[in-house]
Amino acid sequence: MKRIYLLLNAATLLACLFCSPLSGKRKTPQPVEPAAREYWIATLDRTALPVLTALSEQRLKAAMPLETKIDRAQHVGYLEAFGRTLTGIAPWLELGPDSTAEGRKRARYIELVLKCLDNATNPESADCMNFTEYQQPLVDAAFLAHGLVRAPKQIWGRLDERVKRQVVDALKSTRTIRTPTNNWLLFSGIIEAFLLDNDYGGDLMRIDFAVNKHLERYKGDGTYSDGDLFQWDYYNSFVIQPMLLDVVRILHKRKLVSDKTFQDVQRRIQRYAAVQERLISPEGAFPPIGRSLAYRIGAFQALGQVALGHLLPAEVAPAQVRCALTAVMKRMMEAPGTFDEKGWLKIGFCGAQPGKRGSLTRRAIIQPSSIWMLYLAFSSRETSERSPRLYKQPHENRIYSKLPG
């Protein structure tokens, strides 16, 4: 499907830079490679900058290739790319500018995103985006809203009132789109939760229906079904658990759900994150199960969000997650054919597989949500003495080091 490179990071699958292959013997912990963080940021540049730079200059529609013959790609692809990119990098942007090289880079990204939000929603812009035609804009408006939820100060708080009104009007316009009763309920839910949280008249009925339906569909051991029937895929991470947690957090802050509901939702994503960490091999591989695999690293958004929120269960250390995600990123983003000659991300799971059908690329137009930047934000914001800084703690990946020799 479309090359849409969405969600910028297809990379995030970072994984075990420091995890050794199975050898049956315990390994001496190695010091954290100082280049790990720089590698993540370089990957962010490589995947996000083409989208944000072009959109900030009102030339995204002219510059971004659509790797598909589907007609609707011309109407929905650009919002997909921007919405998912913003979702992934928003927690990192929320760290704000500072005097470091990384802080100055963040300042540049923040300015780009502010221009992009104006250009994406201004009817006079050459890159004004479609929020109402076809069903797909609901999905990507939701990712856009989720990005704004994740960066309330550095992005939403910096917009002038004119652009805020444009964005709110665009988000509200998606209310005309009918929602299937599966994970799509949370697309309406996160949009309305954002509007509620910022006093723009969020629709509580839509929010409650999305939350209650998913609470009914909890299947146990940290997993929800996507619709009435359970199916093996990564939608608990692509959409369900990250959006559900943030919607319920907003409701809880406003005393609109009980402490128990909030704690249950949080406890479930913690369990799911522990399972996700164990899915990653020492080489950074993971099972290619289910649809939308071209979202690449988006498969681990839930794991990143739990790390970001300092919610990792006791048996999963932050540095352990860093190792796993770094290996995944390297394995996926360095595969031959991942980018085209102009630097745009191509469709695929590992490298480029434009001819694949079905579960691999049929919805590649919405590639992965850049979860790895979400995880990067966690490392920067770490202040708890109880929890080691992500980039400074050497760690022996427990899942491998404790295997019997």
mmCIF file of C-alpha atoms in Angstrom:
data_model
loop_
_atom_site.group_PDB
_atom_site.id
_atom_site.type_symbol
_atom_site.label_atom_id
_atom_site.label_comp_id
_atom_site.label_asym_id
_atom_site.label_seq_id
_atom_site.Cartn_x
_atom_site.Cartn_y
_atom_site.Cartn_z
ATOM 1 C CA MET A 1 0.000 0.000 0.000
ATOM 2 C CA LYS A 2 1.173 3.385 0.391
ATOM 3 C CA ARG A 3 4.527 4.231 1.244
ATOM 4 C CA ILE A 4 3.393 6.580 3.722
ATOM 5 C CA TYR A 5 5.984 6.567 6.035
ATOM 6 C CA LEU A 6 3.887 7.466 8.734
ATOM 7 C CA LEU A 7 4.670 7.562 12.036
ATOM 8 C CA LEU A 8 7.979 8.255 11.606
ATOM 9 C CA ASN A 9 9.851 5.943 13.372
ATOM 10 C CA ALA A 10 9.133 2.811 12.044
ATOM 11 C CA ALA A 11 12.206 2.309 13.830
ATOM 12 C CA THR A 12 11.455 2.116 17.270
ATOM 13 C CA LEU A 13 11.886 -1.371 17.728
ATOM 14 C CA LEU A 14 15.131 -0.706 19.296
ATOM 15 C CA ALA A 15 16.584 -3.670 20.808
ATOM 16 C CA CYS A 16 19.284 -5.087 22.724
ATOM 17 C CA LEU A 17 22.332 -3.197 21.847
ATOM 18 C CA PHE A 18 23.866 -4.778 24.833
ATOM 19 C CA CYS A 19 22.145 -8.128 24.978
ATOM 20 C CA SER A 20 24.211 -11.110 24.029
ATOM 21 C CA PRO A 21 22.974 -14.082 22.027
ATOM 22 C CA LEU A 22 21.930 -17.097 24.085
ATOM 23 C CA SER A 23 25.049 -18.811 25.304
ATOM 24 C CA GLY A 24 23.898 -20.515 28.446
ATOM 25 C CA LYS A 25 26.280 -18.475 30.595
ATOM 26 C CA ARG A 26 25.789 -15.350 32.615
ATOM 27 C CA LYS A 27 27.513 -12.323 31.116
ATOM 28 C CA THR A 28 29.319 -9.536 32.888
ATOM 29 C CA PRO A 29 27.237 -6.352 32.636
ATOM 30 C CA GLN A 30 28.657 -4.041 29.993
ATOM 31 C CA PRO A 31 28.668 -0.243 30.242
ATOM 32 C CA VAL A 32 25.953 1.463 28.273
ATOM 33 C CA GLU A 33 27.130 2.550 24.855
ATOM 34 C CA PRO A 34 27.077 6.366 24.918
ATOM 35 C CA ALA A 35 26.049 6.445 21.272
ATOM 36 C CA ALA A 36 22.711 4.722 21.930
ATOM 37 C CA ARG A 37 20.802 7.920 22.525
ATOM 38 C CA GLU A 38 22.468 9.661 19.612
ATOM 39 C CA TYR A 39 21.549 6.722 17.400
ATOM 40 C CA TRP A 40 17.877 7.027 18.356
ATOM 41 C CA ILE A 41 17.879 10.738 17.636
ATOM 42 C CA ALA A 42 19.626 10.228 14.327
ATOM 43 C CA THR A 43 16.925 7.717 13.432
ATOM 44 C CA LEU A 44 14.297 10.225 14.448
ATOM 45 C CA ASP A 45 15.875 12.778 12.127
ATOM 46 C CA ARG A 46 15.976 10.326 9.289
ATOM 47 C CA THR A 47 12.322 9.325 9.590
ATOM 48 C CA ALA A 48 10.564 12.445 10.872
ATOM 49 C CA LEU A 49 12.321 15.344 9.220
ATOM 50 C CA PRO A 50 11.155 14.615 5.659
ATOM 51 C CA VAL A 51 7.515 14.830 6.791
ATOM 52 C CA LEU A 52 7.826 17.791 9.135
ATOM 53 C CA THR A 53 10.109 19.866 6.932
ATOM 54 C CA ALA A 54 7.922 19.466 3.855
ATOM 55 C CA LEU A 55 4.684 20.170 5.721
ATOM 56 C CA SER A 56 6.129 23.216 7.481
ATOM 57 C CA GLU A 57 6.905 24.627 4.020
ATOM 58 C CA GLN A 58 3.493 23.668 2.537
ATOM 59 C CA ARG A 59 4.975 21.162 0.106
ATOM 60 C CA LEU A 60 4.156 17.800 1.707
ATOM 61 C CA LYS A 61 1.560 16.931 -0.934
ATOM 62 C CA ALA A 62 4.039 17.765 -3.660
ATOM 63 C CA ALA A 63 7.013 15.970 -2.115
ATOM 64 C CA MET A 64 5.816 12.877 -0.274
ATOM 65 C CA PRO A 65 5.612 9.756 -2.453
ATOM 66 C CA LEU A 66 2.521 7.557 -2.122
ATOM 67 C CA GLU A 67 3.611 3.996 -2.719
ATOM 68 C CA THR A 68 0.192 2.711 -3.765
ATOM 69 C CA LYS A 69 -2.344 2.712 -6.567
ATOM 70 C CA ILE A 70 -5.280 3.208 -4.203
ATOM 71 C CA ASP A 71 -7.094 6.421 -5.120
ATOM 72 C CA ARG A 72 -7.952 7.387 -1.553
ATOM 73 C CA ALA A 73 -4.253 7.590 -0.671
ATOM 74 C CA GLN A 74 -4.197 11.077 -2.158
ATOM 75 C CA HIS A 75 -6.937 12.085 0.267
ATOM 76 C CA VAL A 76 -5.812 10.410 3.478
ATOM 77 C CA GLY A 77 -2.076 9.733 3.240
ATOM 78 C CA TYR A 78 -0.779 13.110 4.348
ATOM 79 C CA LEU A 79 -2.759 13.260 7.583
ATOM 80 C CA GLU A 80 -1.594 9.715 8.283
ATOM 81 C CA ALA A 81 2.024 10.734 7.965
ATOM 82 C CA PHE A 82 1.719 13.839 10.113
ATOM 83 C CA GLY A 83 -0.628 12.467 12.773
ATOM 84 C CA ARG A 84 1.448 9.405 13.450
ATOM 85 C CA THR A 85 4.691 11.303 13.398
ATOM 86 C CA LEU A 86 3.392 13.733 16.001
ATOM 87 C CA THR A 87 2.089 10.911 18.200
ATOM 88 C CA GLY A 88 5.505 9.321 18.303
ATOM 89 C CA ILE A 89 7.689 12.350 18.939
ATOM 90 C CA ALA A 90 5.329 14.305 21.223
ATOM 91 C CA PRO A 91 6.674 13.008 24.580
ATOM 92 C CA TRP A 92 10.198 13.893 23.484
ATOM 93 C CA LEU A 93 9.059 17.355 22.384
ATOM 94 C CA GLU A 94 7.382 17.851 25.762
ATOM 95 C CA LEU A 95 10.840 17.866 27.371
ATOM 96 C CA GLY A 96 11.168 21.336 25.864
ATOM 97 C CA PRO A 97 14.197 23.257 24.592
ATOM 98 C CA ASP A 98 17.393 23.582 26.603
ATOM 99 C CA SER A 99 21.025 24.602 26.073
ATOM 100 C CA THR A 100 22.250 21.151 25.048
ATOM 101 C CA ALA A 101 22.633 20.075 21.435
ATOM 102 C CA GLU A 102 19.623 17.816 21.854
ATOM 103 C CA GLY A 103 17.636 20.617 23.490
ATOM 104 C CA ARG A 104 18.386 22.920 20.567
ATOM 105 C CA LYS A 105 17.290 20.186 18.185
ATOM 106 C CA ARG A 106 14.027 19.853 20.132
ATOM 107 C CA ALA A 107 13.484 23.586 19.827
ATOM 108 C CA ARG A 108 13.759 23.246 16.058
ATOM 109 C CA TYR A 109 11.310 20.336 16.016
ATOM 110 C CA ILE A 110 8.818 22.228 18.159
ATOM 111 C CA GLU A 111 8.839 25.152 15.740
ATOM 112 C CA LEU A 112 8.389 22.790 12.809
ATOM 113 C CA VAL A 113 5.417 21.080 14.454
ATOM 114 C CA LEU A 114 3.750 24.405 15.276
ATOM 115 C CA LYS A 115 4.003 25.424 11.610
ATOM 116 C CA CYS A 116 2.791 22.000 10.527
ATOM 117 C CA LEU A 117 -0.333 22.214 12.680
ATOM 118 C CA ASP A 118 -1.205 25.539 11.093
ATOM 119 C CA ASN A 119 -0.556 24.344 7.554
ATOM 120 C CA ALA A 120 -2.451 21.089 8.075
ATOM 121 C CA THR A 121 -5.628 22.809 9.276
ATOM 122 C CA ASN A 122 -5.636 26.180 7.504
ATOM 123 C CA PRO A 123 -8.052 26.111 4.536
ATOM 124 C CA GLU A 124 -5.747 28.532 2.680
ATOM 125 C CA SER A 125 -2.746 26.225 2.956
ATOM 126 C CA ALA A 126 -1.533 24.128 0.036
ATOM 127 C CA ASP A 127 -1.195 21.263 2.528
ATOM 128 C CA CYS A 128 -4.574 21.651 4.236
ATOM 129 C CA MET A 129 -5.610 18.118 5.134
ATOM 130 C CA ASN A 130 -8.767 16.081 4.749
ATOM 131 C CA PHE A 131 -10.519 15.331 8.054
ATOM 132 C CA THR A 132 -13.931 14.265 6.749
ATOM 133 C CA GLU A 133 -13.831 12.322 3.452
ATOM 134 C CA TYR A 134 -13.612 8.520 3.772
ATOM 135 C CA GLN A 135 -13.332 6.824 7.167
ATOM 136 C CA GLN A 136 -9.554 6.912 7.480
ATOM 137 C CA PRO A 137 -9.228 10.554 8.611
ATOM 138 C CA LEU A 138 -10.853 9.616 11.932
ATOM 139 C CA VAL A 139 -7.941 7.283 12.599
ATOM 140 C CA ASP A 140 -5.244 9.820 11.906
ATOM 141 C CA ALA A 141 -7.042 12.735 13.514
ATOM 142 C CA ALA A 142 -6.982 10.516 16.597
ATOM 143 C CA PHE A 143 -3.225 10.059 16.365
ATOM 144 C CA LEU A 144 -2.908 13.821 15.971
ATOM 145 C CA ALA A 145 -5.050 14.369 19.077
ATOM 146 C CA HIS A 146 -3.038 11.784 20.987
ATOM 147 C CA GLY A 147 0.123 13.680 20.117
ATOM 148 C CA LEU A 148 -1.422 16.849 21.527
ATOM 149 C CA VAL A 149 -2.377 14.960 24.696
ATOM 150 C CA ARG A 150 1.249 13.908 25.040
ATOM 151 C CA ALA A 151 2.701 17.405 24.557
ATOM 152 C CA PRO A 152 0.279 19.785 26.295
ATOM 153 C CA LYS A 153 2.834 22.470 27.154
ATOM 154 C CA GLN A 154 5.377 22.484 24.357
ATOM 155 C CA ILE A 155 2.916 22.017 21.488
ATOM 156 C CA TRP A 156 -0.665 22.822 22.443
ATOM 157 C CA GLY A 157 0.387 25.485 24.924
ATOM 158 C CA ARG A 158 2.524 27.292 22.335
ATOM 159 C CA LEU A 159 -0.121 27.526 19.603
ATOM 160 C CA ASP A 160 -1.848 30.846 19.101
ATOM 161 C CA GLU A 161 -5.629 30.985 19.419
ATOM 162 C CA ARG A 162 -6.239 31.081 15.679
ATOM 163 C CA VAL A 163 -4.423 27.791 15.096
ATOM 164 C CA LYS A 164 -5.990 26.210 18.168
ATOM 165 C CA ARG A 165 -9.420 26.986 16.763
ATOM 166 C CA GLN A 166 -8.446 25.515 13.390
ATOM 167 C CA VAL A 167 -7.271 22.312 15.051
ATOM 168 C CA VAL A 168 -10.350 22.022 17.258
ATOM 169 C CA ASP A 169 -12.663 22.581 14.299
ATOM 170 C CA ALA A 170 -10.798 19.937 12.291
ATOM 171 C CA LEU A 171 -11.013 17.406 15.116
ATOM 172 C CA LYS A 172 -14.701 18.058 15.697
ATOM 173 C CA SER A 173 -15.401 17.648 11.996
ATOM 174 C CA THR A 174 -14.532 13.948 12.303
ATOM 175 C CA ARG A 175 -17.724 13.403 14.315
ATOM 176 C CA THR A 176 -19.559 12.780 11.057
ATOM 177 C CA ILE A 177 -17.532 9.601 10.433
ATOM 178 C CA ARG A 178 -19.191 6.356 11.504
ATOM 179 C CA THR A 179 -17.099 4.265 13.883
ATOM 180 C CA PRO A 180 -16.831 0.463 13.742
ATOM 181 C CA THR A 181 -17.216 -1.142 17.174
ATOM 182 C CA ASN A 182 -13.627 -2.317 17.488
ATOM 183 C CA ASN A 183 -10.421 -0.408 18.307
ATOM 184 C CA TRP A 184 -11.819 2.452 16.213
ATOM 185 C CA LEU A 185 -14.000 3.426 19.166
ATOM 186 C CA LEU A 186 -10.851 4.698 20.833
ATOM 187 C CA PHE A 187 -10.140 7.020 17.918
ATOM 188 C CA SER A 188 -13.285 8.935 18.753
ATOM 189 C CA GLY A 189 -12.507 8.439 22.427
ATOM 190 C CA ILE A 190 -9.047 10.055 22.359
ATOM 191 C CA ILE A 191 -10.244 12.969 20.219
ATOM 192 C CA GLU A 192 -13.109 13.696 22.598
ATOM 193 C CA ALA A 193 -10.874 13.196 25.642
ATOM 194 C CA PHE A 194 -8.445 15.786 24.265
ATOM 195 C CA LEU A 195 -11.310 18.215 23.697
ATOM 196 C CA LEU A 196 -12.664 17.511 27.189
ATOM 197 C CA ASP A 197 -9.278 18.009 28.812
ATOM 198 C CA ASN A 198 -8.876 21.395 27.160
ATOM 199 C CA ASP A 199 -12.461 22.598 27.729
ATOM 200 C CA TYR A 200 -13.572 22.412 24.102
ATOM 201 C CA GLY A 201 -16.731 20.426 24.694
ATOM 202 C CA GLY A 202 -15.604 16.808 24.537
ATOM 203 C CA ASP A 203 -18.472 14.358 24.056
ATOM 204 C CA LEU A 204 -18.664 12.201 27.196
ATOM 205 C CA MET A 205 -21.035 9.745 25.568
ATOM 206 C CA ARG A 206 -18.472 8.872 22.892
ATOM 207 C CA ILE A 207 -15.730 8.627 25.501
ATOM 208 C CA ASP A 208 -17.752 6.436 27.867
ATOM 209 C CA PHE A 209 -18.852 4.099 25.092
ATOM 210 C CA ALA A 210 -15.272 3.607 23.913
ATOM 211 C CA VAL A 211 -13.963 2.959 27.424
ATOM 212 C CA ASN A 212 -16.787 0.710 28.600
ATOM 213 C CA LYS A 213 -16.755 -1.382 25.447
ATOM 214 C CA HIS A 214 -13.061 -2.091 25.856
ATOM 215 C CA LEU A 215 -13.390 -2.837 29.560
ATOM 216 C CA GLU A 216 -16.022 -5.426 28.601
ATOM 217 C CA ARG A 217 -13.575 -6.966 26.130
ATOM 218 C CA TYR A 218 -10.718 -7.582 28.525
ATOM 219 C CA LYS A 219 -9.646 -11.191 28.037
ATOM 220 C CA GLY A 220 -7.198 -11.548 30.901
ATOM 221 C CA ASP A 221 -3.409 -11.571 31.309
ATOM 222 C CA GLY A 222 -3.008 -8.002 30.059
ATOM 223 C CA THR A 223 -4.887 -8.343 26.771
ATOM 224 C CA TYR A 224 -8.083 -6.949 25.219
ATOM 225 C CA SER A 225 -9.865 -8.275 22.155
ATOM 226 C CA ASP A 226 -10.186 -5.990 19.147
ATOM 227 C CA GLY A 227 -13.923 -6.391 18.676
ATOM 228 C CA ASP A 228 -15.927 -9.290 20.052
ATOM 229 C CA LEU A 229 -13.468 -11.972 18.955
ATOM 230 C CA PHE A 230 -9.840 -12.151 20.014
ATOM 231 C CA GLN A 231 -7.208 -12.178 17.267
ATOM 232 C CA TRP A 232 -3.437 -12.356 17.429
ATOM 233 C CA ASP A 233 -1.847 -9.096 16.328
ATOM 234 C CA TYR A 234 -0.262 -5.981 17.824
ATOM 235 C CA TYR A 235 -3.333 -3.777 18.045
ATOM 236 C CA ASN A 236 -3.188 -3.845 21.830
ATOM 237 C CA SER A 237 0.011 -1.845 21.319
ATOM 238 C CA PHE A 238 -0.716 0.053 18.088
ATOM 239 C CA VAL A 239 -3.922 1.529 19.483
ATOM 240 C CA ILE A 240 -5.880 -0.075 22.289
ATOM 241 C CA GLN A 241 -3.793 0.076 25.446
ATOM 242 C CA PRO A 242 -1.912 3.365 24.882
ATOM 243 C CA MET A 243 -5.069 5.265 23.909
ATOM 244 C CA LEU A 244 -7.224 3.608 26.567
ATOM 245 C CA LEU A 245 -4.729 4.457 29.296
ATOM 246 C CA ASP A 246 -4.548 8.131 28.311
ATOM 247 C CA VAL A 247 -8.321 8.457 27.908
ATOM 248 C CA VAL A 248 -8.925 6.905 31.323
ATOM 249 C CA ARG A 249 -6.179 9.058 32.848
ATOM 250 C CA ILE A 250 -7.950 12.186 31.634
ATOM 251 C CA LEU A 251 -11.274 10.916 32.992
ATOM 252 C CA HIS A 252 -9.665 10.013 36.308
ATOM 253 C CA LYS A 253 -8.088 13.446 36.629
ATOM 254 C CA ARG A 254 -11.577 14.914 36.288
ATOM 255 C CA LYS A 255 -13.053 12.345 38.701
ATOM 256 C CA LEU A 256 -15.179 10.816 35.953
ATOM 257 C CA VAL A 257 -13.978 7.230 36.536
ATOM 258 C CA SER A 258 -13.208 5.387 39.749
ATOM 259 C CA ASP A 259 -9.762 4.785 41.195
ATOM 260 C CA LYS A 260 -10.316 1.074 40.595
ATOM 261 C CA THR A 261 -10.993 1.526 36.874
ATOM 262 C CA PHE A 262 -7.876 3.615 36.426
ATOM 263 C CA GLN A 263 -5.754 1.160 38.407
ATOM 264 C CA ASP A 264 -7.132 -1.812 36.473
ATOM 265 C CA VAL A 265 -6.313 -0.218 33.104
ATOM 266 C CA GLN A 266 -2.837 0.711 34.299
ATOM 267 C CA ARG A 267 -2.149 -2.723 35.751
ATOM 268 C CA ARG A 268 -3.193 -4.413 32.508
ATOM 269 C CA ILE A 269 -0.864 -2.377 30.308
ATOM 270 C CA GLN A 270 1.953 -3.089 32.765
ATOM 271 C CA ARG A 271 1.399 -6.813 32.311
ATOM 272 C CA TYR A 272 1.153 -6.422 28.549
ATOM 273 C CA ALA A 273 4.430 -4.472 28.513
ATOM 274 C CA ALA A 274 6.191 -7.260 30.406
ATOM 275 C CA VAL A 275 5.004 -9.745 27.782
ATOM 276 C CA GLN A 276 6.129 -7.430 24.983
ATOM 277 C CA GLU A 277 9.662 -7.200 26.351
ATOM 278 C CA ARG A 278 9.865 -10.987 26.286
ATOM 279 C CA LEU A 279 8.792 -11.146 22.650
ATOM 280 C CA ILE A 280 12.051 -9.522 21.541
ATOM 281 C CA SER A 281 14.958 -11.849 20.798
ATOM 282 C CA PRO A 282 18.610 -11.038 21.579
ATOM 283 C CA GLU A 283 19.025 -10.155 17.901
ATOM 284 C CA GLY A 284 16.133 -7.682 17.914
ATOM 285 C CA ALA A 285 13.661 -9.929 16.122
ATOM 286 C CA PHE A 286 10.038 -10.458 17.151
ATOM 287 C CA PRO A 287 7.127 -12.567 15.837
ATOM 288 C CA PRO A 288 5.495 -11.136 12.679
ATOM 289 C CA ILE A 289 1.955 -11.896 13.848
ATOM 290 C CA GLY A 290 -1.237 -10.364 12.486
ATOM 291 C CA ARG A 291 -2.075 -7.352 10.357
ATOM 292 C CA SER A 292 -0.421 -3.968 9.944
ATOM 293 C CA LEU A 293 3.124 -5.254 10.396
ATOM 294 C CA ALA A 294 4.387 -2.395 8.250
ATOM 295 C CA TYR A 295 3.912 -0.238 11.325
ATOM 296 C CA ARG A 296 7.285 -1.691 12.285
ATOM 297 C CA ILE A 297 8.315 -0.409 15.694
ATOM 298 C CA GLY A 298 4.825 0.769 16.464
ATOM 299 C CA ALA A 299 4.328 -2.811 17.628
ATOM 300 C CA PHE A 300 6.026 -1.808 20.887
ATOM 301 C CA GLN A 301 4.261 1.457 21.618
ATOM 302 C CA ALA A 302 2.704 0.019 24.779
ATOM 303 C CA LEU A 303 6.094 -1.046 26.129
ATOM 304 C CA GLY A 304 7.461 2.430 25.447
ATOM 305 C CA GLN A 305 4.512 4.149 27.083
ATOM 306 C CA VAL A 306 4.848 2.065 30.239
ATOM 307 C CA ALA A 307 8.557 2.908 30.432
ATOM 308 C CA LEU A 308 7.791 6.576 29.856
ATOM 309 C CA GLY A 309 5.334 6.604 32.744
ATOM 310 C CA HIS A 310 7.732 4.869 35.153
ATOM 311 C CA LEU A 311 5.268 1.985 35.289
ATOM 312 C CA LEU A 312 7.482 -0.942 34.357
ATOM 313 C CA PRO A 313 6.838 -3.983 36.557
ATOM 314 C CA ALA A 314 9.585 -4.939 38.988
ATOM 315 C CA GLU A 315 10.821 -7.785 36.810
ATOM 316 C CA VAL A 316 11.527 -5.478 33.846
ATOM 317 C CA ALA A 317 14.275 -2.896 34.361
ATOM 318 C CA PRO A 318 14.366 0.304 32.277
ATOM 319 C CA ALA A 319 17.785 -0.552 30.849
ATOM 320 C CA GLN A 320 16.458 -3.969 29.915
ATOM 321 C CA VAL A 321 13.834 -2.256 27.762
ATOM 322 C CA ARG A 322 16.469 0.017 26.287
ATOM 323 C CA CYS A 323 18.512 -2.980 25.200
ATOM 324 C CA ALA A 324 15.557 -4.698 23.593
ATOM 325 C CA LEU A 325 14.244 -1.654 21.785
ATOM 326 C CA THR A 326 17.643 -0.560 20.524
ATOM 327 C CA ALA A 327 18.236 -3.949 18.923
ATOM 328 C CA VAL A 328 14.837 -3.842 17.231
ATOM 329 C CA MET A 329 15.473 -0.384 15.883
ATOM 330 C CA LYS A 330 18.813 -1.338 14.438
ATOM 331 C CA ARG A 331 17.497 -4.526 12.916
ATOM 332 C CA MET A 332 14.562 -2.817 11.238
ATOM 333 C CA MET A 333 15.906 0.577 10.284
ATOM 334 C CA GLU A 334 19.204 -0.637 8.896
ATOM 335 C CA ALA A 335 17.681 -3.302 6.663
ATOM 336 C CA PRO A 336 18.459 -2.662 2.975
ATOM 337 C CA GLY A 337 15.685 -0.869 1.120
ATOM 338 C CA THR A 338 14.076 0.713 4.189
ATOM 339 C CA PHE A 339 14.379 4.214 2.674
ATOM 340 C CA ASP A 340 14.135 5.367 -0.928
ATOM 341 C CA GLU A 341 16.760 7.403 -2.749
ATOM 342 C CA LYS A 342 15.262 10.652 -1.449
ATOM 343 C CA GLY A 343 15.174 9.524 2.165
ATOM 344 C CA TRP A 344 11.479 8.641 2.490
ATOM 345 C CA LEU A 345 10.506 5.569 4.474
ATOM 346 C CA LYS A 346 9.193 2.736 2.310
ATOM 347 C CA ILE A 347 6.493 0.164 2.983
ATOM 348 C CA GLY A 348 7.630 -3.016 4.647
ATOM 349 C CA PHE A 349 8.192 -4.915 7.858
ATOM 350 C CA CYS A 350 11.969 -5.212 7.674
ATOM 351 C CA GLY A 351 13.291 -3.455 4.609
ATOM 352 C CA ALA A 352 10.895 -2.889 1.713
ATOM 353 C CA GLN A 353 8.126 -5.327 0.732
ATOM 354 C CA PRO A 354 5.937 -3.281 -1.606
ATOM 355 C CA GLY A 355 4.516 -6.335 -3.356
ATOM 356 C CA LYS A 356 3.258 -8.035 -0.209
ATOM 357 C CA ARG A 357 -0.444 -8.243 0.484
ATOM 358 C CA GLY A 358 -2.695 -8.966 3.389
ATOM 359 C CA SER A 359 -1.374 -8.732 6.914
ATOM 360 C CA LEU A 360 1.957 -7.171 5.994
ATOM 361 C CA THR A 361 1.150 -4.086 3.974
ATOM 362 C CA ARG A 362 -2.523 -3.825 3.329
ATOM 363 C CA ARG A 363 -2.694 -0.877 5.738
ATOM 364 C CA ALA A 364 0.867 0.325 5.443
ATOM 365 C CA ILE A 365 -0.545 3.689 4.692
ATOM 366 C CA ILE A 366 -0.738 4.085 8.414
ATOM 367 C CA GLN A 367 2.658 2.872 9.276
ATOM 368 C CA PRO A 368 3.824 2.689 12.853
ATOM 369 C CA SER A 369 3.441 5.183 15.507
ATOM 370 C CA SER A 370 6.829 6.261 16.511
ATOM 371 C CA ILE A 371 6.855 4.737 19.864
ATOM 372 C CA TRP A 372 10.513 4.854 20.268
ATOM 373 C CA MET A 373 10.593 8.574 20.706
ATOM 374 C CA LEU A 374 8.036 8.121 23.379
ATOM 375 C CA TYR A 375 10.508 5.843 25.087
ATOM 376 C CA LEU A 376 13.296 8.327 24.516
ATOM 377 C CA ALA A 377 11.316 10.904 26.438
ATOM 378 C CA PHE A 378 11.187 8.598 29.416
ATOM 379 C CA SER A 379 14.931 8.415 29.567
ATOM 380 C CA SER A 380 15.294 12.151 29.502
ATOM 381 C CA ARG A 381 12.684 12.826 32.128
ATOM 382 C CA GLU A 382 13.862 10.222 34.614
ATOM 383 C CA THR A 383 14.072 11.808 38.066
ATOM 384 C CA SER A 384 13.235 8.942 40.395
ATOM 385 C CA GLU A 385 16.073 7.639 42.558
ATOM 386 C CA ARG A 386 14.281 4.312 42.649
ATOM 387 C CA SER A 387 14.574 3.901 38.906
ATOM 388 C CA PRO A 388 17.953 4.086 37.112
ATOM 389 C CA ARG A 389 18.456 6.488 34.249
ATOM 390 C CA LEU A 390 17.800 4.696 31.022
ATOM 391 C CA TYR A 391 21.083 5.590 29.402
ATOM 392 C CA LYS A 392 23.421 5.351 32.367
ATOM 393 C CA GLN A 393 22.673 1.998 33.942
ATOM 394 C CA PRO A 394 24.600 -0.986 32.616
ATOM 395 C CA HIS A 395 22.263 -3.944 32.549
ATOM 396 C CA GLU A 396 22.419 -7.619 31.898
ATOM 397 C CA ASN A 397 19.198 -8.470 30.094
ATOM 398 C CA ARG A 398 17.483 -10.668 32.647
ATOM 399 C CA ILE A 399 15.451 -12.695 30.245
ATOM 400 C CA TYR A 400 18.624 -14.104 28.713
ATOM 401 C CA SER A 401 21.075 -14.032 31.594
ATOM 402 C CA LYS A 402 18.860 -16.194 33.810
ATOM 403 C CA LEU A 403 18.444 -19.008 31.351
ATOM 404 C CA PRO A 404 20.018 -22.211 32.694
ATOM 405 C CA GLY A 405 23.466 -23.077 31.361
#
